Amino acid sequence: GAGAAADMSVQCALRWCGWQAEDELDAALEHWRWDYDFGEAPARLSLRHNCAEEFTRTDYDESDWVAADPRGFASVARHLAAGVFSEGDPRLLLGTRVTRIERSDRGGVLVVSSDGRVRVAKIVLLTVSVGVLQSSAIRFVPELPLSKLRPLHDLAMGAYTRVYLAFPSKFWPEEQRHILIAHPRRGHYAVVTVMGTEVTRYPPAEAHMLCVTVTGDEARRVDALADDEVTAEVTSLFRDVWGEQPVPAPLSVRVCRWTTDPDFCGAYSVIPPHALQGGFAQLQEPVGPIHFAGEAFHERYSGFLHGAFLSGEDAARRIVAALESAEQRDRAQLMHSPLFKNIGTVKTFTRPGAGGPTAEAPRQLHL
């Protein structure tokens, strides 16, 4: 179709424009521009969706791209939930994993959790990642239709692993925010970000923080390593890069592995070349009473946090409309049901001096 003809991989487009990484430095710069943003190499990225239709860069100022808040990301969720749920609200079930979603023949949905409990709902909104939907973590009964499975499996999940390291002293340049490492293995702990300092339980009282970002296939390799293996690799690399500058052993290391986390199965959605040729409509379409939302489902900002938030608002509007439509349909069906067919004729009369006809109560009601 037209969409397929208009699309190609970012790698193909780069080569057509005269760019091809010829050495380690070229590869490091290419990784910084593409892999670091999207979590995958240019060969796996759709040019149309990830470049021509990349609106976050034009719709938002660069100052909005990164928010470093010491309260942590959970503070955003707590703030949003405060207007809906009270402390200890029994409607909010945390730590509960859904394993089965069944559409009932009589309407509504049965939701089964891993503890065996079954909950019934008129409508369900799913905000799990595309990676979880592609996995066998949640069983759908009956299975989702092909019209939903096809666009879901068109997408991929980017691999984005971050390694946080606390050092007792600095060995990197003060003026640098990001440090790119050119290595024979493309993307090998390629981006180092200076995070500043934090108070730790280790001596000295302040630790100096670095964050190393790994993406794509290299991230998948790192995810399979133990923390001590990752620490050894990063420390060895840093000692090679900084040469005679002493690089101390890190005080502590934290590895964030999104790809191997069964609750996420990846960092965020990625649109490969020639994916979603029919656009986002089928991806966003509910399956009966089952609705979908999340960053992957927002046409303008897929892959981004604000896309997830706005997708949730869109889904909420669709659910409200669906509930109102169902209520009107139920009312209409009730009025046309046999229960009301044999109601006696309603007589009207006009009371002298009254402004209009007044109904007289029916004398007979046949059930």
Short mmCIF file of N, CA and C in Angstrom, two decimals, residues 8-148:
data_model
loop_
_atom_site.label_atom_id
_atom_site.label_comp_id
_atom_site.label_asym_id
_atom_site.label_seq_id
_atom_site.Cartn_x
_atom_site.Cartn_y
_atom_site.Cartn_z
N MET A 8 10.67 3.15 5.04
CA MET A 8 11.91 2.38 4.93
C MET A 8 12.58 2.45 6.30
N SER A 9 13.65 1.72 6.48
CA SER A 9 14.37 1.79 7.74
C SER A 9 15.18 3.08 7.80
N VAL A 10 15.46 3.54 8.99
CA VAL A 10 16.31 4.72 9.16
C VAL A 10 17.69 4.45 8.58
N GLN A 11 18.20 3.23 8.76
CA GLN A 11 19.51 2.90 8.21
C GLN A 11 19.54 3.03 6.69
N CYS A 12 18.48 2.56 6.05
CA CYS A 12 18.40 2.67 4.59
C CYS A 12 18.40 4.14 4.17
N ALA A 13 17.63 4.97 4.89
CA ALA A 13 17.56 6.39 4.55
C ALA A 13 18.90 7.08 4.77
N LEU A 14 19.60 6.73 5.85
CA LEU A 14 20.91 7.33 6.11
C LEU A 14 21.89 7.01 4.99
N ARG A 15 21.88 5.76 4.55
CA ARG A 15 22.80 5.39 3.47
C ARG A 15 22.43 6.08 2.17
N TRP A 16 21.13 6.18 1.91
CA TRP A 16 20.67 6.86 0.69
C TRP A 16 21.10 8.33 0.69
N CYS A 17 21.18 8.92 1.90
CA CYS A 17 21.60 10.32 2.02
C CYS A 17 23.12 10.48 2.06
N GLY A 18 23.85 9.36 2.00
CA GLY A 18 25.30 9.45 1.95
C GLY A 18 26.01 9.17 3.25
N TRP A 19 25.26 8.75 4.29
CA TRP A 19 25.90 8.47 5.58
C TRP A 19 25.99 6.97 5.81
N GLN A 20 27.18 6.52 6.17
CA GLN A 20 27.37 5.14 6.61
C GLN A 20 28.53 5.12 7.59
N ALA A 21 28.29 4.55 8.77
CA ALA A 21 29.34 4.51 9.79
C ALA A 21 30.53 3.71 9.29
N GLU A 22 31.71 4.34 9.26
CA GLU A 22 32.90 3.68 8.73
C GLU A 22 33.91 3.32 9.79
N ASP A 23 33.76 3.87 10.99
CA ASP A 23 34.71 3.53 12.06
C ASP A 23 34.00 3.62 13.41
N GLU A 24 34.75 3.40 14.46
CA GLU A 24 34.15 3.36 15.80
C GLU A 24 33.56 4.70 16.21
N LEU A 25 34.20 5.79 15.80
CA LEU A 25 33.68 7.12 16.15
C LEU A 25 32.37 7.38 15.44
N ASP A 26 32.29 7.03 14.15
CA ASP A 26 31.02 7.17 13.41
C ASP A 26 29.92 6.37 14.09
N ALA A 27 30.25 5.14 14.48
CA ALA A 27 29.25 4.28 15.11
C ALA A 27 28.78 4.87 16.44
N ALA A 28 29.71 5.48 17.20
CA ALA A 28 29.33 6.09 18.48
C ALA A 28 28.40 7.27 18.27
N LEU A 29 28.67 8.09 17.26
CA LEU A 29 27.81 9.24 16.96
C LEU A 29 26.44 8.79 16.46
N GLU A 30 26.41 7.77 15.62
CA GLU A 30 25.14 7.24 15.12
C GLU A 30 24.34 6.64 16.27
N HIS A 31 25.01 5.94 17.16
CA HIS A 31 24.34 5.36 18.32
C HIS A 31 23.73 6.46 19.18
N TRP A 32 24.45 7.55 19.40
CA TRP A 32 23.97 8.67 20.22
C TRP A 32 22.70 9.28 19.62
N ARG A 33 22.69 9.42 18.30
CA ARG A 33 21.54 10.06 17.65
C ARG A 33 20.31 9.17 17.58
N TRP A 34 20.50 7.85 17.37
CA TRP A 34 19.35 6.98 17.13
C TRP A 34 19.13 5.97 18.25
N ASP A 35 20.09 5.12 18.50
CA ASP A 35 19.91 4.05 19.48
C ASP A 35 19.59 4.61 20.86
N TYR A 36 20.29 5.67 21.26
CA TYR A 36 20.10 6.23 22.59
C TYR A 36 18.69 6.78 22.77
N ASP A 37 18.10 7.30 21.70
CA ASP A 37 16.73 7.82 21.77
C ASP A 37 15.68 6.72 21.74
N PHE A 38 15.85 5.75 20.84
CA PHE A 38 14.78 4.80 20.54
C PHE A 38 14.97 3.41 21.12
N GLY A 39 16.17 3.10 21.60
CA GLY A 39 16.39 1.79 22.19
C GLY A 39 16.66 0.69 21.19
N GLU A 40 16.81 1.04 19.92
CA GLU A 40 17.13 0.06 18.89
C GLU A 40 18.01 0.71 17.82
N ALA A 41 18.69 -0.13 17.03
CA ALA A 41 19.57 0.35 15.98
C ALA A 41 18.74 0.90 14.80
N PRO A 42 19.33 1.78 13.98
CA PRO A 42 18.60 2.38 12.86
C PRO A 42 17.98 1.37 11.90
N ALA A 43 18.57 0.17 11.78
CA ALA A 43 18.02 -0.84 10.87
C ALA A 43 16.65 -1.32 11.33
N ARG A 44 16.31 -1.13 12.61
CA ARG A 44 15.04 -1.61 13.16
C ARG A 44 14.04 -0.49 13.40
N LEU A 45 14.31 0.69 12.88
CA LEU A 45 13.44 1.84 13.12
C LEU A 45 12.76 2.28 11.84
N SER A 46 11.46 2.56 11.93
CA SER A 46 10.71 3.08 10.80
C SER A 46 11.07 4.54 10.58
N LEU A 47 11.44 4.89 9.35
CA LEU A 47 11.74 6.28 9.03
C LEU A 47 10.49 7.14 9.14
N ARG A 48 9.38 6.62 8.64
CA ARG A 48 8.14 7.41 8.62
C ARG A 48 7.67 7.73 10.04
N HIS A 49 7.61 6.72 10.89
CA HIS A 49 7.05 6.92 12.22
C HIS A 49 8.04 7.58 13.18
N ASN A 50 9.33 7.27 13.04
CA ASN A 50 10.30 7.75 14.01
C ASN A 50 11.05 9.00 13.58
N CYS A 51 10.78 9.47 12.37
CA CYS A 51 11.46 10.68 11.90
C CYS A 51 10.45 11.67 11.34
N ALA A 52 9.76 11.28 10.26
CA ALA A 52 8.80 12.19 9.64
C ALA A 52 7.63 12.50 10.57
N GLU A 53 7.26 11.53 11.42
CA GLU A 53 6.13 11.72 12.32
C GLU A 53 6.58 11.79 13.78
N GLU A 54 7.76 12.31 14.01
CA GLU A 54 8.30 12.49 15.36
C GLU A 54 7.95 13.90 15.82
N PHE A 55 6.86 14.04 16.58
CA PHE A 55 6.33 15.36 16.92
C PHE A 55 6.78 15.87 18.28
N THR A 56 7.33 15.01 19.12
CA THR A 56 7.73 15.46 20.45
C THR A 56 8.80 16.54 20.36
N ARG A 57 9.71 16.40 19.42
CA ARG A 57 10.79 17.38 19.29
C ARG A 57 10.26 18.75 18.85
N THR A 58 9.19 18.77 18.08
CA THR A 58 8.65 20.05 17.61
C THR A 58 7.58 20.61 18.54
N ASP A 59 6.88 19.73 19.26
CA ASP A 59 5.78 20.19 20.12
C ASP A 59 6.24 20.59 21.52
N TYR A 60 7.42 20.12 21.94
CA TYR A 60 7.89 20.39 23.29
C TYR A 60 9.28 21.00 23.24
N ASP A 61 9.55 21.86 24.21
CA ASP A 61 10.87 22.46 24.35
C ASP A 61 11.85 21.44 24.92
N GLU A 62 13.14 21.60 24.60
CA GLU A 62 14.14 20.65 25.07
C GLU A 62 14.19 20.56 26.59
N SER A 63 13.81 21.64 27.28
CA SER A 63 13.85 21.63 28.74
C SER A 63 12.84 20.66 29.33
N ASP A 64 11.86 20.21 28.53
CA ASP A 64 10.85 19.28 29.01
C ASP A 64 11.25 17.82 28.84
N TRP A 65 12.36 17.56 28.20
CA TRP A 65 12.68 16.19 27.83
C TRP A 65 13.10 15.33 29.03
N VAL A 66 13.82 15.91 29.96
CA VAL A 66 14.31 15.14 31.10
C VAL A 66 13.89 15.85 32.38
N ALA A 67 13.25 15.13 33.28
CA ALA A 67 12.86 15.68 34.57
C ALA A 67 13.57 14.88 35.66
N ALA A 68 14.51 15.53 36.33
CA ALA A 68 15.23 14.88 37.43
C ALA A 68 14.61 15.34 38.74
N ASP A 69 13.74 14.51 39.30
CA ASP A 69 13.00 14.87 40.50
C ASP A 69 13.42 13.93 41.62
N PRO A 70 13.98 14.47 42.72
CA PRO A 70 14.45 13.58 43.80
C PRO A 70 13.33 12.82 44.49
N ARG A 71 12.06 13.23 44.29
CA ARG A 71 10.95 12.50 44.90
C ARG A 71 10.68 11.17 44.20
N GLY A 72 11.24 10.99 43.01
CA GLY A 72 11.04 9.75 42.30
C GLY A 72 9.77 9.76 41.46
N PHE A 73 9.72 8.85 40.50
CA PHE A 73 8.60 8.82 39.56
C PHE A 73 7.29 8.43 40.23
N ALA A 74 7.39 7.68 41.34
CA ALA A 74 6.17 7.26 42.04
C ALA A 74 5.36 8.45 42.52
N SER A 75 6.02 9.59 42.74
CA SER A 75 5.30 10.77 43.22
C SER A 75 4.27 11.24 42.20
N VAL A 76 4.54 11.04 40.91
CA VAL A 76 3.58 11.42 39.87
C VAL A 76 2.32 10.56 39.98
N ALA A 77 2.52 9.24 40.13
CA ALA A 77 1.38 8.33 40.26
C ALA A 77 0.57 8.64 41.51
N ARG A 78 1.26 8.92 42.61
CA ARG A 78 0.53 9.24 43.84
C ARG A 78 -0.29 10.52 43.69
N HIS A 79 0.27 11.50 43.02
CA HIS A 79 -0.43 12.77 42.81
C HIS A 79 -1.69 12.56 41.98
N LEU A 80 -1.58 11.79 40.92
CA LEU A 80 -2.73 11.54 40.05
C LEU A 80 -3.80 10.71 40.76
N ALA A 81 -3.35 9.75 41.57
CA ALA A 81 -4.29 8.86 42.26
C ALA A 81 -5.00 9.54 43.43
N ALA A 82 -4.39 10.60 43.96
CA ALA A 82 -4.94 11.24 45.16
C ALA A 82 -6.34 11.80 44.93
N GLY A 83 -6.64 12.19 43.70
CA GLY A 83 -7.96 12.74 43.41
C GLY A 83 -9.03 11.69 43.22
N VAL A 84 -8.62 10.42 43.22
CA VAL A 84 -9.57 9.33 42.95
C VAL A 84 -9.65 8.36 44.12
N PHE A 85 -8.49 7.97 44.66
CA PHE A 85 -8.44 6.96 45.71
C PHE A 85 -7.99 7.58 47.03
N SER A 86 -8.62 7.16 48.11
CA SER A 86 -8.18 7.55 49.44
C SER A 86 -7.14 6.56 49.94
N GLU A 87 -6.44 6.90 51.00
CA GLU A 87 -5.42 6.01 51.57
C GLU A 87 -6.07 4.69 52.00
N GLY A 88 -5.52 3.57 51.53
CA GLY A 88 -6.06 2.27 51.87
C GLY A 88 -7.36 1.93 51.18
N ASP A 89 -7.68 2.63 50.09
CA ASP A 89 -8.93 2.39 49.34
C ASP A 89 -8.99 0.95 48.85
N PRO A 90 -10.04 0.20 49.21
CA PRO A 90 -10.11 -1.22 48.81
C PRO A 90 -10.28 -1.42 47.31
N ARG A 91 -10.64 -0.35 46.58
CA ARG A 91 -10.79 -0.49 45.12
C ARG A 91 -9.44 -0.54 44.42
N LEU A 92 -8.41 -0.09 45.07
CA LEU A 92 -7.08 -0.06 44.47
C LEU A 92 -6.29 -1.28 44.93
N LEU A 93 -6.05 -2.20 44.01
CA LEU A 93 -5.37 -3.46 44.33
C LEU A 93 -3.95 -3.41 43.76
N LEU A 94 -2.98 -3.24 44.62
CA LEU A 94 -1.59 -3.23 44.21
C LEU A 94 -0.98 -4.61 44.40
N GLY A 95 0.06 -4.91 43.63
CA GLY A 95 0.71 -6.20 43.76
C GLY A 95 -0.17 -7.36 43.33
N THR A 96 -1.14 -7.09 42.46
CA THR A 96 -2.08 -8.12 41.99
C THR A 96 -1.86 -8.34 40.50
N ARG A 97 -1.43 -9.53 40.12
CA ARG A 97 -1.10 -9.81 38.72
C ARG A 97 -2.27 -10.49 38.02
N VAL A 98 -2.73 -9.90 36.94
CA VAL A 98 -3.83 -10.46 36.15
C VAL A 98 -3.27 -11.52 35.20
N THR A 99 -3.90 -12.69 35.17
CA THR A 99 -3.42 -13.78 34.31
C THR A 99 -4.41 -14.17 33.22
N ARG A 100 -5.69 -13.75 33.35
CA ARG A 100 -6.70 -14.17 32.38
C ARG A 100 -7.79 -13.11 32.31
N ILE A 101 -8.20 -12.81 31.07
CA ILE A 101 -9.30 -11.87 30.84
C ILE A 101 -10.29 -12.55 29.90
N GLU A 102 -11.51 -12.71 30.39
CA GLU A 102 -12.51 -13.48 29.64
C GLU A 102 -13.73 -12.61 29.35
N ARG A 103 -14.06 -12.53 28.08
CA ARG A 103 -15.27 -11.82 27.69
C ARG A 103 -16.47 -12.73 27.90
N SER A 104 -17.45 -12.24 28.64
CA SER A 104 -18.62 -13.04 28.95
C SER A 104 -19.64 -12.97 27.82
N ASP A 105 -20.34 -14.10 27.58
CA ASP A 105 -21.40 -14.12 26.56
C ASP A 105 -22.54 -13.19 26.93
N ARG A 106 -22.70 -12.93 28.21
CA ARG A 106 -23.80 -12.07 28.67
C ARG A 106 -23.37 -10.61 28.81
N GLY A 107 -22.19 -10.30 28.27
CA GLY A 107 -21.68 -8.95 28.37
C GLY A 107 -20.77 -8.80 29.58
N GLY A 108 -19.87 -7.85 29.52
CA GLY A 108 -18.94 -7.66 30.61
C GLY A 108 -17.71 -8.53 30.49
N VAL A 109 -16.88 -8.46 31.51
CA VAL A 109 -15.58 -9.12 31.49
C VAL A 109 -15.31 -9.79 32.83
N LEU A 110 -14.71 -10.97 32.76
CA LEU A 110 -14.22 -11.65 33.97
C LEU A 110 -12.70 -11.48 33.99
N VAL A 111 -12.19 -10.97 35.08
CA VAL A 111 -10.75 -10.74 35.24
C VAL A 111 -10.23 -11.67 36.34
N VAL A 112 -9.30 -12.55 35.97
CA VAL A 112 -8.77 -13.54 36.91
C VAL A 112 -7.33 -13.16 37.26
N SER A 113 -7.03 -13.14 38.54
CA SER A 113 -5.68 -12.81 39.00
C SER A 113 -4.95 -14.08 39.43
N SER A 114 -3.65 -13.94 39.67
CA SER A 114 -2.81 -15.11 39.96
C SER A 114 -3.19 -15.79 41.28
N ASP A 115 -3.89 -15.08 42.16
CA ASP A 115 -4.32 -15.70 43.41
C ASP A 115 -5.63 -16.47 43.26
N GLY A 116 -6.15 -16.56 42.01
CA GLY A 116 -7.36 -17.32 41.74
C GLY A 116 -8.65 -16.53 41.89
N ARG A 117 -8.58 -15.31 42.34
CA ARG A 117 -9.78 -14.51 42.52
C ARG A 117 -10.30 -14.02 41.18
N VAL A 118 -11.61 -13.94 41.07
CA VAL A 118 -12.27 -13.50 39.84
C VAL A 118 -13.05 -12.23 40.14
N ARG A 119 -12.85 -11.23 39.29
CA ARG A 119 -13.58 -9.96 39.43
C ARG A 119 -14.35 -9.71 38.16
N VAL A 120 -15.54 -9.14 38.31
CA VAL A 120 -16.44 -8.90 37.18
C VAL A 120 -16.53 -7.40 36.92
N ALA A 121 -16.48 -7.03 35.66
CA ALA A 121 -16.56 -5.61 35.29
C ALA A 121 -17.34 -5.45 34.00
N LYS A 122 -17.98 -4.30 33.85
CA LYS A 122 -18.64 -3.99 32.58
C LYS A 122 -17.61 -3.72 31.49
N ILE A 123 -16.55 -2.99 31.87
CA ILE A 123 -15.52 -2.60 30.92
C ILE A 123 -14.17 -2.73 31.60
N VAL A 124 -13.16 -3.14 30.84
CA VAL A 124 -11.79 -3.25 31.34
C VAL A 124 -10.89 -2.35 30.50
N LEU A 125 -10.02 -1.62 31.16
CA LEU A 125 -9.01 -0.82 30.47
C LEU A 125 -7.64 -1.44 30.76
N LEU A 126 -6.96 -1.87 29.70
CA LEU A 126 -5.63 -2.48 29.82
C LEU A 126 -4.56 -1.45 29.49
N THR A 127 -3.64 -1.23 30.42
CA THR A 127 -2.55 -0.29 30.16
C THR A 127 -1.18 -0.96 30.28
N VAL A 128 -1.15 -2.28 30.19
CA VAL A 128 0.14 -2.99 30.20
C VAL A 128 0.87 -2.68 28.90
N SER A 129 2.17 -2.96 28.88
CA SER A 129 2.97 -2.66 27.70
C SER A 129 2.64 -3.59 26.54
N VAL A 130 3.03 -3.16 25.34
CA VAL A 130 2.88 -4.02 24.16
C VAL A 130 3.65 -5.32 24.36
N GLY A 131 4.80 -5.24 25.03
CA GLY A 131 5.58 -6.44 25.28
C GLY A 131 4.82 -7.46 26.10
N VAL A 132 4.08 -7.00 27.10
CA VAL A 132 3.26 -7.91 27.91
C VAL A 132 2.12 -8.47 27.08
N LEU A 133 1.49 -7.63 26.26
CA LEU A 133 0.39 -8.10 25.40
C LEU A 133 0.89 -9.12 24.38
N GLN A 134 2.12 -8.99 23.93
CA GLN A 134 2.68 -9.94 22.97
C GLN A 134 3.08 -11.25 23.64
N SER A 135 3.31 -11.23 24.93
CA SER A 135 3.74 -12.42 25.65
C SER A 135 2.51 -13.25 26.04
N SER A 136 2.77 -14.32 26.78
CA SER A 136 1.68 -15.19 27.25
C SER A 136 1.31 -14.87 28.69
N ALA A 137 1.71 -13.69 29.17
CA ALA A 137 1.46 -13.36 30.58
C ALA A 137 -0.03 -13.25 30.88
N ILE A 138 -0.80 -12.73 29.92
CA ILE A 138 -2.25 -12.60 30.09
C ILE A 138 -2.93 -13.43 29.00
N ARG A 139 -3.79 -14.34 29.41
CA ARG A 139 -4.53 -15.16 28.44
C ARG A 139 -5.89 -14.52 28.20
N PHE A 140 -6.23 -14.36 26.93
CA PHE A 140 -7.52 -13.79 26.55
C PHE A 140 -8.45 -14.91 26.08
N VAL A 141 -9.66 -14.92 26.62
CA VAL A 141 -10.67 -15.91 26.26
C VAL A 141 -11.96 -15.18 25.88
N PRO A 142 -12.41 -15.29 24.61
CA PRO A 142 -11.68 -15.90 23.49
C PRO A 142 -10.45 -15.06 23.13
N GLU A 143 -9.60 -15.64 22.28
CA GLU A 143 -8.39 -14.95 21.85
C GLU A 143 -8.74 -13.63 21.18
N LEU A 144 -7.84 -12.67 21.28
CA LEU A 144 -8.05 -11.40 20.60
C LEU A 144 -8.16 -11.63 19.10
N PRO A 145 -9.00 -10.87 18.40
CA PRO A 145 -9.17 -11.07 16.96
C PRO A 145 -7.91 -10.70 16.19
N LEU A 146 -7.81 -11.20 14.98
CA LEU A 146 -6.65 -10.93 14.13
C LEU A 146 -6.49 -9.44 13.87
N SER A 147 -7.60 -8.73 13.80
CA SER A 147 -7.54 -7.29 13.56
C SER A 147 -6.84 -6.55 14.69
N LYS A 148 -6.78 -7.14 15.88
CA LYS A 148 -6.04 -6.56 16.99
C LYS A 148 -4.64 -7.15 17.10
#
